[in-house]
PDB file of C-alpha atoms in Angstrom:
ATOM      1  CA  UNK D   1     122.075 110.698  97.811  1.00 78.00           C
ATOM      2  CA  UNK D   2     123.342 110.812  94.344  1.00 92.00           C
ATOM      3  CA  UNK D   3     119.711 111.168  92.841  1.00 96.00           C
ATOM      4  CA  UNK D   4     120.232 108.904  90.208  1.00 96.00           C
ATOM      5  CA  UNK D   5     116.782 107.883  89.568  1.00 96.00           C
ATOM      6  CA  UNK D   6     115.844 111.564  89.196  1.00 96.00           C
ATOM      7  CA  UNK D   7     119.043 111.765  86.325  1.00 95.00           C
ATOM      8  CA  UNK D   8     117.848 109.103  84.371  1.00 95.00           C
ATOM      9  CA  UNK D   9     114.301 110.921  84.244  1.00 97.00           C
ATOM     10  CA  UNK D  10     115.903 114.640  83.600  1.00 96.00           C
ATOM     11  CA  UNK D  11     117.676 112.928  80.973  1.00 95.00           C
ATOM     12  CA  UNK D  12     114.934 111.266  79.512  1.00 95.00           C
ATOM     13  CA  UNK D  13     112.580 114.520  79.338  1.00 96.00           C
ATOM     14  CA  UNK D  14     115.353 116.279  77.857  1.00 95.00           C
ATOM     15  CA  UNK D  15     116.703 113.871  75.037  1.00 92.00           C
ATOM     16  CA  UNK D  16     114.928 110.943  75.009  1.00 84.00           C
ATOM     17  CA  UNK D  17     117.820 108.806  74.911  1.00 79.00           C
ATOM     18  CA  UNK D  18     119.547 107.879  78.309  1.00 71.00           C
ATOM     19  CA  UNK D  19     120.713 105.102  79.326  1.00 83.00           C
ATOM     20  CA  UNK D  20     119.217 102.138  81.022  1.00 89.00           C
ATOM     21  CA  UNK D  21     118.773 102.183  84.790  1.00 95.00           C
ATOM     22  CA  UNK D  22     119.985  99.348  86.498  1.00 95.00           C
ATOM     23  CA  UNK D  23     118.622  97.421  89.278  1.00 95.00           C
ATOM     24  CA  UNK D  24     119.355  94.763  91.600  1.00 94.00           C
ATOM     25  CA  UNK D  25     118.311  93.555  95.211  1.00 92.00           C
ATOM     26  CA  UNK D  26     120.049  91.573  97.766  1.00 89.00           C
ATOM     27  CA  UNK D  27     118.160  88.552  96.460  1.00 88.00           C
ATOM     28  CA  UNK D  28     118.075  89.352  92.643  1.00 90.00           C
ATOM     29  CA  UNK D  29     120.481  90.093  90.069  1.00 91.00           C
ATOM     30  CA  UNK D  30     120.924  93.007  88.002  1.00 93.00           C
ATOM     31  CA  UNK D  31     117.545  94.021  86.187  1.00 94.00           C
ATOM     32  CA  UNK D  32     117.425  96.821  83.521  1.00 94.00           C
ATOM     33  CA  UNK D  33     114.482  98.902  83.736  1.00 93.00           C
ATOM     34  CA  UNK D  34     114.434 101.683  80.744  1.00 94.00           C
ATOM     35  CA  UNK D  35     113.712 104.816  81.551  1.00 95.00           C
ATOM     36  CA  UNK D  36     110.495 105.130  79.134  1.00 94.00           C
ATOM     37  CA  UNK D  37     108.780 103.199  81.431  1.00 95.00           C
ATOM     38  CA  UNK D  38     108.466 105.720  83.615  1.00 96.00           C
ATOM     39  CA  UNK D  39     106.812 108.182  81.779  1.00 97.00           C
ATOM     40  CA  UNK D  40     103.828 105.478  80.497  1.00 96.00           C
ATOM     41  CA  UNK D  41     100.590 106.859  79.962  1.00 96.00           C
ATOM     42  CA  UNK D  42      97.712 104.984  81.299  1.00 98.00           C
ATOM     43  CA  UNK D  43      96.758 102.106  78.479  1.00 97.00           C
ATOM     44  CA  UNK D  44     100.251 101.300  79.271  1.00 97.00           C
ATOM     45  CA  UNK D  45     100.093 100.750  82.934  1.00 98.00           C
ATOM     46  CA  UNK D  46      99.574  97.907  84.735  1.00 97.00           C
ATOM     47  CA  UNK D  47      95.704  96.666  86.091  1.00 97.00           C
ATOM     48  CA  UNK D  48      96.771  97.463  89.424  1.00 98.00           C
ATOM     49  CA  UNK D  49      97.427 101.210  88.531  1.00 98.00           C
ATOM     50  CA  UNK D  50      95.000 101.682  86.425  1.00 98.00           C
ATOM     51  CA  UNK D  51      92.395 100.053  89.052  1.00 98.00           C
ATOM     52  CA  UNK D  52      93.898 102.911  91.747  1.00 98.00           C
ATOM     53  CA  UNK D  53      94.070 105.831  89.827  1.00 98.00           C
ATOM     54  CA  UNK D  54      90.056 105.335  88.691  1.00 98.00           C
ATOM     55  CA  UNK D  55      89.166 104.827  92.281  1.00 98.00           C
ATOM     56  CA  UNK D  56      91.096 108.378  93.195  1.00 98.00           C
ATOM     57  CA  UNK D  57      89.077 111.073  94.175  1.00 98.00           C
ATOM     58  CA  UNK D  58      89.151 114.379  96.007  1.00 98.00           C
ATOM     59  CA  UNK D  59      92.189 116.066  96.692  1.00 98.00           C
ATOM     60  CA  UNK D  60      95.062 113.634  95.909  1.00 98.00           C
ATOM     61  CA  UNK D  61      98.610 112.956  97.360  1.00 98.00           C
ATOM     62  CA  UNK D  62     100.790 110.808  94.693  1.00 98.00           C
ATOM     63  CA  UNK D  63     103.722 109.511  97.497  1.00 98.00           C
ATOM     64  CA  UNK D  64     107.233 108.889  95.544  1.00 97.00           C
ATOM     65  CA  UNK D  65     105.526 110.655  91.715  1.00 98.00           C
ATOM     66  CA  UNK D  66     108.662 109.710  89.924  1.00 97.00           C
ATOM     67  CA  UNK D  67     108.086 111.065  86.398  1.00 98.00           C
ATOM     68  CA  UNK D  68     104.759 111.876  87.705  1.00 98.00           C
ATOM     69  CA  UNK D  69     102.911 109.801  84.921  1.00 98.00           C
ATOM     70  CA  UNK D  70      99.955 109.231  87.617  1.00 98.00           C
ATOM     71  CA  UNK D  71      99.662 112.882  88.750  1.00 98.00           C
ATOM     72  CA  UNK D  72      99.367 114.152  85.268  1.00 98.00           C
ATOM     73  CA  UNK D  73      96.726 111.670  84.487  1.00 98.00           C
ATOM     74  CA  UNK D  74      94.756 112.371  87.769  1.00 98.00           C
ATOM     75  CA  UNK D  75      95.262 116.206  86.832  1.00 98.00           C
ATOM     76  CA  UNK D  76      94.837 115.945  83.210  1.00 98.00           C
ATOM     77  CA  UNK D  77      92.142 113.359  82.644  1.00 98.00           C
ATOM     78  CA  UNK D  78      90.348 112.913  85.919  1.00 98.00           C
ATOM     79  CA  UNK D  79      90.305 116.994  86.317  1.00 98.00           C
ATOM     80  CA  UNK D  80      91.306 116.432  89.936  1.00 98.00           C
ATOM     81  CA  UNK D  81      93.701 118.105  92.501  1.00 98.00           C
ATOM     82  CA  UNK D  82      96.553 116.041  92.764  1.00 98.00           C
ATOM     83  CA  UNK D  83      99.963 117.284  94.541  1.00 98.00           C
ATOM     84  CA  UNK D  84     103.344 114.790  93.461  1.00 98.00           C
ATOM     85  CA  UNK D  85     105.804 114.185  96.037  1.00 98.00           C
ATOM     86  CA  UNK D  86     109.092 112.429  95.820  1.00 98.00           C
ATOM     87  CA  UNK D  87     112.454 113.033  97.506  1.00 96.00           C
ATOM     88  CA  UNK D  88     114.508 113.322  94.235  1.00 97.00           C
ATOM     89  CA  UNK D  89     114.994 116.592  93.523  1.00 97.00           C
ATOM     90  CA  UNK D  90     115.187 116.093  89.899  1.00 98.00           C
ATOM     91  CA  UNK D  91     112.044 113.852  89.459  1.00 98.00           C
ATOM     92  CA  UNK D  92     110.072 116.647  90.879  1.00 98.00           C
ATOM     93  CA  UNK D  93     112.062 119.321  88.458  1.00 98.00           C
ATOM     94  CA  UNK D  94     110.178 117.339  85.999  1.00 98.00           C
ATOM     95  CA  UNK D  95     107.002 117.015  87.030  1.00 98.00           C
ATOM     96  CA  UNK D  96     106.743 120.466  87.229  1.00 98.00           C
ATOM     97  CA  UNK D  97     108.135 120.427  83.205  1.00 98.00           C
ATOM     98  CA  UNK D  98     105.824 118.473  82.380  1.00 98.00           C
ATOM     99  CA  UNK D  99     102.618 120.389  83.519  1.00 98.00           C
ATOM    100  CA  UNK D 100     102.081 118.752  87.243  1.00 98.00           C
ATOM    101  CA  UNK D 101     100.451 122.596  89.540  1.00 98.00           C
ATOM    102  CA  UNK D 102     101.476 120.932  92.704  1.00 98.00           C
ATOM    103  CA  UNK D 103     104.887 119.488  93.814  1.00 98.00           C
ATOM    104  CA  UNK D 104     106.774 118.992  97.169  1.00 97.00           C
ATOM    105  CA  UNK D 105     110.157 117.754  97.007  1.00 97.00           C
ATOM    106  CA  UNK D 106     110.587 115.968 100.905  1.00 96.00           C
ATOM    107  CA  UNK D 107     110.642 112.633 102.639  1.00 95.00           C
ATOM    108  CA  UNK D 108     107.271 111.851 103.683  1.00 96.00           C
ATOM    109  CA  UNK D 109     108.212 111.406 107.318  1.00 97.00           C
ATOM    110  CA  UNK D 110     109.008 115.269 107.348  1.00 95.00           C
ATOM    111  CA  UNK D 111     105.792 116.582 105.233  1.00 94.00           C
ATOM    112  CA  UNK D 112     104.081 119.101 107.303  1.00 90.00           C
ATOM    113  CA  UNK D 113     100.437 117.847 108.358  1.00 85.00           C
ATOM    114  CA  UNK D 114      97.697 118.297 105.456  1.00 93.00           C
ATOM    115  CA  UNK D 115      94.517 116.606 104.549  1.00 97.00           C
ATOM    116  CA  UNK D 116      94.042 114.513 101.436  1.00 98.00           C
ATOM    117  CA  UNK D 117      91.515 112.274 100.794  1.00 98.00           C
ATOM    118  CA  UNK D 118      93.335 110.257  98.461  1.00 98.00           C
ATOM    119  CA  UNK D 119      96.943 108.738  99.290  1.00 98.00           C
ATOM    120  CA  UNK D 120      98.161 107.235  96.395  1.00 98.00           C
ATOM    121  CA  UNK D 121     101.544 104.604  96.772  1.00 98.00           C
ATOM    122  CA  UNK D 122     102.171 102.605  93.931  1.00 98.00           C
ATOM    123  CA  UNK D 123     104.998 100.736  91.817  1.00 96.00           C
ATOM    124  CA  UNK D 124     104.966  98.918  94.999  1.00 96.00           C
ATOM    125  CA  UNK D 125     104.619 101.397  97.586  1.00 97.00           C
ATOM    126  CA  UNK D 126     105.524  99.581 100.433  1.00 97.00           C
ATOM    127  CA  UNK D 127     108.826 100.380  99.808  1.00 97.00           C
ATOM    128  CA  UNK D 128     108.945 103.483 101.340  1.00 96.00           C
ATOM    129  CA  UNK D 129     108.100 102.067 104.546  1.00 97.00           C
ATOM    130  CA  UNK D 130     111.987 100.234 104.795  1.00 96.00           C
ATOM    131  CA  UNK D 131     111.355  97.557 106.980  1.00 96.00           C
ATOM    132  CA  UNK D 132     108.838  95.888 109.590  1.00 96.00           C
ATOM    133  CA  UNK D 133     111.205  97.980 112.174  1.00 96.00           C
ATOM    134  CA  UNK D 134     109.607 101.781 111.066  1.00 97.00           C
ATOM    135  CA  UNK D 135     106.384 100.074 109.393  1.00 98.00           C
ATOM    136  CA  UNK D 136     104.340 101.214 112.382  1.00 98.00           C
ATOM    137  CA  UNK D 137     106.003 104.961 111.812  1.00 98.00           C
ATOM    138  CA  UNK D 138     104.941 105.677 108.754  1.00 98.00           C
ATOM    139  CA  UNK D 139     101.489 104.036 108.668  1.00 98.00           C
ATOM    140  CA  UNK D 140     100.822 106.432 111.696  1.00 97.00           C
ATOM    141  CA  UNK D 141     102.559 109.489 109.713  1.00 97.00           C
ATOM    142  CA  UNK D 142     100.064 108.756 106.933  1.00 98.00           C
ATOM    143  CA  UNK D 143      97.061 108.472 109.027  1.00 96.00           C
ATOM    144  CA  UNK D 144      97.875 112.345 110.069  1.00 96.00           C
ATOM    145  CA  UNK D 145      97.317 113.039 106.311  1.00 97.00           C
ATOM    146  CA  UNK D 146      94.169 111.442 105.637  1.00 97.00           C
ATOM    147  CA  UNK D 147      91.411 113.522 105.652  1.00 97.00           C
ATOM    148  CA  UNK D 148      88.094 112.560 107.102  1.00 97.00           C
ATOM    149  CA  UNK D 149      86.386 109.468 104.562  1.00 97.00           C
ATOM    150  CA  UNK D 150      89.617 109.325 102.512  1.00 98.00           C
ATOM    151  CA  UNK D 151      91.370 106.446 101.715  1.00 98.00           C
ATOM    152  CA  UNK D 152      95.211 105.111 101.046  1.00 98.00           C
ATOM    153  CA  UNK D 153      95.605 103.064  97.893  1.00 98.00           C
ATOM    154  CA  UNK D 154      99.220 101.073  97.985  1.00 98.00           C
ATOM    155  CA  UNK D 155     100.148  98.174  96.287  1.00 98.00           C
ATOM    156  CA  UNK D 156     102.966  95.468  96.813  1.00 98.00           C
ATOM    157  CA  UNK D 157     104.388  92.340  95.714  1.00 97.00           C
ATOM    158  CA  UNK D 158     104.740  89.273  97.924  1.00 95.00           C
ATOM    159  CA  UNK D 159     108.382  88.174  96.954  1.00 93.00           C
ATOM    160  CA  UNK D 160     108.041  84.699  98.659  1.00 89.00           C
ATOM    161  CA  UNK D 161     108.325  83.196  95.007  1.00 87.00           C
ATOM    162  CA  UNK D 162     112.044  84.723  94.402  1.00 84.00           C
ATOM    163  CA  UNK D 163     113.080  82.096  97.187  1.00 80.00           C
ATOM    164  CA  UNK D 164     114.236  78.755  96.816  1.00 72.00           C
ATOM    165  CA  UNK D 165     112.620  75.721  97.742  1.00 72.00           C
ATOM    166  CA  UNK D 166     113.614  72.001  98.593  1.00 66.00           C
ATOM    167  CA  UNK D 167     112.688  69.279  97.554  1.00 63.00           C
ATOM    168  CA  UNK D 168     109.181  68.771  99.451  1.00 60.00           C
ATOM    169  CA  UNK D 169     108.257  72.363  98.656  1.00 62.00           C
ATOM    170  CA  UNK D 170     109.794  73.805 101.397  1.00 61.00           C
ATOM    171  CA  UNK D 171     111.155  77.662 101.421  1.00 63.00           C
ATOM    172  CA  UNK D 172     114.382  78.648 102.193  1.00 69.00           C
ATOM    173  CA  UNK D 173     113.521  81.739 104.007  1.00 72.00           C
ATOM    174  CA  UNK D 174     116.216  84.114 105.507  1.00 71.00           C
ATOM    175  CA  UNK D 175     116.829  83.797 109.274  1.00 71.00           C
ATOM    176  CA  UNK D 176     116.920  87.279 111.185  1.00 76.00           C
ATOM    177  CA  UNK D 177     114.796  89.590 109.097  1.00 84.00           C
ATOM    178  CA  UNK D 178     111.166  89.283 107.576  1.00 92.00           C
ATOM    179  CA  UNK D 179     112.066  87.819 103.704  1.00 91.00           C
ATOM    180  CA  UNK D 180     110.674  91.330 101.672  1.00 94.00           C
ATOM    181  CA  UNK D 181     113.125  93.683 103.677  1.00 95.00           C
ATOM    182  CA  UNK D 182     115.978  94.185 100.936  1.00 94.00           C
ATOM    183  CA  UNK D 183     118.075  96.208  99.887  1.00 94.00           C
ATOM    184  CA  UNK D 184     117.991  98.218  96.231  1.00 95.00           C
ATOM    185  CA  UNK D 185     120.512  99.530  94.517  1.00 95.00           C
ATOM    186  CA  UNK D 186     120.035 101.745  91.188  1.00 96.00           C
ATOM    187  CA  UNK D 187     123.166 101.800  88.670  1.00 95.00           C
ATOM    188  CA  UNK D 188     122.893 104.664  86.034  1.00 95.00           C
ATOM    189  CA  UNK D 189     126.136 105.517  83.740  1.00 92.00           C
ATOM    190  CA  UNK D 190     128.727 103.751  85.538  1.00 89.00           C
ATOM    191  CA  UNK D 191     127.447 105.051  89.039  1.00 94.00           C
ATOM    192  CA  UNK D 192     125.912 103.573  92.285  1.00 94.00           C
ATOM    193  CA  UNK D 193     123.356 104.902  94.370  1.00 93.00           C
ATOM    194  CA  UNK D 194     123.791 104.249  97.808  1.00 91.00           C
ATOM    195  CA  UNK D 195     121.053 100.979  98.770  1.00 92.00           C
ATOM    196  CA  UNK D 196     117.441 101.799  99.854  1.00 92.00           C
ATOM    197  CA  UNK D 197     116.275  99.915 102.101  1.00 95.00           C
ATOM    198  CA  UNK D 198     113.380  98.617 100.641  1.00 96.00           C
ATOM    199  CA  UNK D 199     110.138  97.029 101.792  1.00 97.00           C
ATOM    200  CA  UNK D 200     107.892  94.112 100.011  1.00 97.00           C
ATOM    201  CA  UNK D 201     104.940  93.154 101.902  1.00 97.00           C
ATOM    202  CA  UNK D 202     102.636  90.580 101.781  1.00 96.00           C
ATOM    203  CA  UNK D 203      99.065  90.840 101.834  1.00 97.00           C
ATOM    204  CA  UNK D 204      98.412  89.464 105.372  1.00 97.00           C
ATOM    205  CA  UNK D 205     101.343  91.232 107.104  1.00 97.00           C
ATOM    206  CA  UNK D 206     100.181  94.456 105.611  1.00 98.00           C
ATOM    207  CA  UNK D 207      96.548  93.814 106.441  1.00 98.00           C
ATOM    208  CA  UNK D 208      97.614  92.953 110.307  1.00 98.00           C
ATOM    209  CA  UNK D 209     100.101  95.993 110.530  1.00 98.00           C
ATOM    210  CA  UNK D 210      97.177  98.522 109.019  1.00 98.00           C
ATOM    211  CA  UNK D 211      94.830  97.422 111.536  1.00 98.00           C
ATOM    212  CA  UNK D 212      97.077  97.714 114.183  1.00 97.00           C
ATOM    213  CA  UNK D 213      97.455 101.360 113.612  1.00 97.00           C
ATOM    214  CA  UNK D 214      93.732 101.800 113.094  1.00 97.00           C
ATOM    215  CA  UNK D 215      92.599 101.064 109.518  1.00 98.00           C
ATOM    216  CA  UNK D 216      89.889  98.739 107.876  1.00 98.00           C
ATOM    217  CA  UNK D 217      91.628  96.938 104.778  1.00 98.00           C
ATOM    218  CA  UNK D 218      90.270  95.873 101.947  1.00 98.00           C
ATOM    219  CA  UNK D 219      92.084  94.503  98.690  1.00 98.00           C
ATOM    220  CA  UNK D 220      91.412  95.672  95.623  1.00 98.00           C
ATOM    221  CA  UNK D 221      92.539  93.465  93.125  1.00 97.00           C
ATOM    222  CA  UNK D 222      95.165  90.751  92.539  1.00 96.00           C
ATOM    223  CA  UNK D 223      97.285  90.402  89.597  1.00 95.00           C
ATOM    224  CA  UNK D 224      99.855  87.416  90.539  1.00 94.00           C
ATOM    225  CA  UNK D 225     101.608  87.714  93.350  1.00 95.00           C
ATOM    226  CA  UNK D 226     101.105  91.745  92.987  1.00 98.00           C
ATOM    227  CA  UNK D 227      98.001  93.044  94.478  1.00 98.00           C
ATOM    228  CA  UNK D 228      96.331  97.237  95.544  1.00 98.00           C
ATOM    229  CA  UNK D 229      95.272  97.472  98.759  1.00 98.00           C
ATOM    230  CA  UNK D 230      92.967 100.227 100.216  1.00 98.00           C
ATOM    231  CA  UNK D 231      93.022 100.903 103.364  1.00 98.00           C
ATOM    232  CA  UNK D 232      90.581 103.473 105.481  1.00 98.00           C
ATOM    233  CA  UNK D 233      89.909 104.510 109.097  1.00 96.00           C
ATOM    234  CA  UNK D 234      88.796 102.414 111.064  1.00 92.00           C
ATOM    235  CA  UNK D 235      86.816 104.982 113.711  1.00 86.00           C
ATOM    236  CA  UNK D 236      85.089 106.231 110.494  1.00 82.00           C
TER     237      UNK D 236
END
């Protein structure tokens, strides 16, 4: 990967003045999301992640940190022991910059096995999980890293209202694939990342596909079609 995200973020920490990143789905046009908004501090974040990052606790895993805006307010504010991972290299080259102790730079699916009792996925987390094809995967993969009584905090966004509809309300829903598998593509300075796939999941596929693979599920809060999930084990 070209790590694109992580240049945008390396280039805002270091002058404050990059350029927009660029977004777009399969089923949306190009969006521009500037950089700043990554490194928000918490009166500036949404209710969702503000809602999550009060109901941390313990020993905390922040899954795809970015910027690491929630790690250094877990670590900074809440005074607890937070570790940012995220794949982009540069991202995590930042964190560290910007005061974060604890960083791993890895896919998720390859983190060795260690106990947290706080999994943190936000920004709509479900993305990491790709599609309702590896869903199962890395629910299991995070159930290896929850420590006994902990708890996995992830947000989404059902999508279902980005589709058309006919005339009697009807929604023209794609045949083949479940409708919040897309794919994401990030332009920064003239340059294309290769497409995520990317996952959007609604509340009651999540909730079926959690306790499935042995969690209890319980929402959080709501904010539109948006809404934080927390999800525990179920043998506990």
């Amino acid at each position: 990967m070209k790590d694109l995200m992580g240049m945008a973020i390396w280039d805002y920490y270091h002058t404050q003045k990059p350029a927009d990143i660029l977004t777009e789905t399969s089923i949306s046009d190009i969006d521009e999301l500037p950089v700043a908004y990554l490194f928000r501090d918490f009166d500036e974040m949404n209710t969702l992640e503000q809602k999550a990052l009060q109901l941390s606790f313990g020993k905390v895993l922040d899954i795809g940190a970015g910027a690491g805006s929630h790690s250094l307010f877990l670590q900074n504010n809440r005074g607890l022991s937070v570790c940012a991972l995220d794949f982009s290299p540069l991202s995590i080259e930042v964190c560290k910059l910007r005061g974060i102790k604890n960083t791993i730079c890895a896919d998720i699916l390859n983190l060795p096995t260690e106990k947290f009792d706080t999994l943190l996925l936000l920004m709509n987390g479900t993305g990491i999980f790709q599609s309702l094809n590896t869903l199962d995967i890395y629910l299991q993969k995070l159930r290896t890293l929850l420590a006994s009584g902990g708890q996995i905090l992830i947000d989404s966004t059902d999508i279902i209202y980005m589709y058309d509809r006919d005339v009697d309300g009807g929604i023209y829903i794609p045949a083949g694939r479940y409708y919040g598998e897309v794919d994401y593509f990030i332009h920064y300075k003239q340059d294309t990342e290769q497409p995520l796939k990317w996952l959007y999941l609604d509340y009651e596929t999540l909730r079926k596909a959690a306790e499935n693979n042995g969690f209890k599920v319980e929402k959080i809060a709501q904010e539109e079609y948006s809404f934080l999930t927390r999800l525990t084990n179920k043998a506990e």
